[in-house]
Every structure is written in structure tokens, then in C-alpha cells.
Amino acid sequence: KQEVTQIPAALSVPEGENLVLNCSFTDSAIYNLQWFRQDPGKGLTSLLLIQSSQREQTSGRLNASLDKSSGRSTLYIAASQPGDSATYLCAVLYNAGNMLTFGGGTRLMVKP
Amino acid sequence: DAMVIQNPRYQVTQFGKPVTLSCSQTLNHNVMYWYQQKSSQAPKLLFHYYDKDFNNEADTPDNFQSRRPNTSFCFLDIRSPGLGDAAMYLCATSRVGRALGTQYFGPGTRLLVL
């Protein structure tokens, strides 16, 4: 079964701290991996998309890496701000299908 | 701006009363998806359209149906909502069937079943 796991489920950090969110997947035959942000009661906002041939993608204070051989992706957030507080979801598109397989998310709280 | 629009944002229905949720997109993407997301859980794909081709997930209940009358619009019909169907329903689009690009999500419709 192709699964995606995110640890920790929740994280609380003081403002200004650099942090790393983790995502692991069981099958290395992925097509791409996407990181999303979800605010409470809202839809998903795409943050970064990494194709299977890529090692990382950067957007502003965000950097996502991909290591297919170890089945891992990380989302690095630099100089965290209270506005970064949200749930972060990673999702994998496996080669075998069209559907995204989501992790359970990491709920991030950045305290002022 | 090009986007994915979902109406209504909040929907209240009664147990067993049919309800329709709508999604429209201005991105001209050929794939549209419907996801169900329950509280504190990851989104779960219900079905998707690749152009006019309907693709149902194996574990999607028969109670859930979908229509896509044209490229821009897609509807989710819940024929007889139960209390367990209360959730956030998310619509998403992508450019091609293999989602070479990003999946773009709408803001969601939160369904409450009384």
C-alpha cells in the first residue's frame, strides 16, 4: 500500500526560528510531490511542487527537498512568523495513478 | 484572476435531503477532482474527471455522484446525505491527467447535515 506519513503531527515554535517539516513515503516510484498549506476551515494552497527528477524547490522563505531513494521530503521554513501558523500537507503523485496521496499533515503554531 | 471557485462556502442540509455542491474554474484545466476532508484528516479523493471521462475511486459510496457539463463546471451530488457525510468538500483542477503541474484547490464547501 502506498502511504504518506508526516511527523510530527503538531509543532509549536517561537517566532524567528528556522524549522523543518518531514514527509515520508513508502514507494519511491513517484511522479511528483507537492507541499500544501491549509488554514483552518479553508481550502489548500499549493506551496511547492517537486518533480521526481528534481532535488529541491525554493520559494521565498520556503525550501522543499526530495530524496526518492530514502522516501523522504522536507519542507524548510526560514525565520518563521506567526502568519506561518497553519497545517502543512504533503501529497505524492505516484507513477501508477492520477490521484494524490496525502499525508496526515503537520499542524504548525508559531508563537509571537 | 484565474481560479477555482466553489459555491456555496457553507451548506446546511437535512438528513436524507439531496444536496448539490458546485465548482467552477477559469484555468481551462482538463482535469477536475472532488475530495472529501473530515476534521483533522487528510483529503480523500472521491472521483475525478479527465475531460469528460469520469473516474470513480473504488471506495467512494454510491451516494456520491458527479456531473461535468462542460470544461468549466463540475458538480457533486449527494443523493441522501447522512450524518457521516458532514465534511469539507474540496474541488481541485490540474492541467493534464498525470498532474505534471500543480493541483489547484478551491476554498472548499463545508457541509453540515442536521
mmCIF file of C-alpha atoms in Angstrom, chain A residues 31-32 34 36 38 41-44 46 49 51 89 93-100 102-104, chain B residues 9 33 35 37 40 42-43 45 48 57 88 90 97-103 105-108 110:
data_model
loop_
_atom_site.group_PDB
_atom_site.id
_atom_site.type_symbol
_atom_site.label_atom_id
_atom_site.label_comp_id
_atom_site.label_asym_id
_atom_site.label_seq_id
_atom_site.Cartn_x
_atom_site.Cartn_y
_atom_site.Cartn_z
ATOM 1 C CA TYR A 31 5.887 11.243 -10.287
ATOM 2 C CA ASN A 32 5.984 14.364 -8.145
ATOM 3 C CA GLN A 34 3.582 18.692 -3.594
ATOM 4 C CA PHE A 36 0.293 22.492 0.591
ATOM 5 C CA GLN A 38 -4.230 24.805 4.803
ATOM 6 C CA GLY A 41 -11.707 25.948 7.632
ATOM 7 C CA LYS A 42 -10.133 26.863 4.308
ATOM 8 C CA GLY A 43 -9.014 25.110 1.145
ATOM 9 C CA LEU A 44 -5.491 24.070 0.210
ATOM 10 C CA SER A 46 -0.073 24.930 -3.142
ATOM 11 C CA LEU A 49 5.867 21.173 -6.402
ATOM 12 C CA GLN A 51 9.109 16.706 -9.923
ATOM 13 C CA LEU A 89 0.253 18.789 3.987
ATOM 14 C CA LEU A 93 1.554 11.574 -7.082
ATOM 15 C CA TYR A 94 2.631 8.006 -7.706
ATOM 16 C CA ASN A 95 3.510 6.797 -11.185
ATOM 17 C CA ALA A 96 0.733 4.244 -11.098
ATOM 18 C CA GLY A 97 -2.210 6.628 -10.981
ATOM 19 C CA ASN A 98 -3.702 10.078 -11.211
ATOM 20 C CA MET A 99 -4.600 10.623 -7.589
ATOM 21 C CA LEU A 100 -2.634 12.436 -4.944
ATOM 22 C CA PHE A 102 -1.875 12.894 1.161
ATOM 23 C CA GLY A 103 -0.039 12.725 4.438
ATOM 24 C CA GLY A 104 -1.928 13.471 7.617
ATOM 25 C CA ARG B 9 -18.914 28.123 1.050
ATOM 26 C CA TYR B 33 -11.244 16.477 -8.779
ATOM 27 C CA TYR B 35 -12.109 15.491 -2.370
ATOM 28 C CA GLN B 37 -11.941 16.131 4.060
ATOM 29 C CA SER B 40 -8.217 16.760 11.266
ATOM 30 C CA ALA B 42 -6.171 14.391 5.055
ATOM 31 C CA PRO B 43 -8.299 14.997 1.943
ATOM 32 C CA LEU B 45 -10.286 11.661 -3.335
ATOM 33 C CA HIS B 48 -12.149 12.932 -10.899
ATOM 34 C CA GLU B 57 -12.485 5.780 -6.616
ATOM 35 C CA MET B 88 -15.318 19.888 3.915
ATOM 36 C CA LEU B 90 -12.705 20.392 -1.896
ATOM 37 C CA GLY B 97 -4.181 13.704 -16.295
ATOM 38 C CA ARG B 98 -0.818 12.947 -14.722
ATOM 39 C CA ALA B 99 -0.783 16.282 -12.917
ATOM 40 C CA LEU B 100 2.517 17.360 -14.390
ATOM 41 C CA GLY B 101 1.725 20.706 -12.917
ATOM 42 C CA THR B 102 0.218 21.784 -9.657
ATOM 43 C CA GLN B 103 -3.223 20.800 -8.462
ATOM 44 C CA PHE B 105 -7.706 23.821 -4.980
ATOM 45 C CA GLY B 106 -10.825 25.853 -4.378
ATOM 46 C CA PRO B 107 -11.711 27.254 -0.936
ATOM 47 C CA GLY B 108 -13.995 24.328 -0.178
ATOM 48 C CA ARG B 110 -18.291 22.951 4.409
#
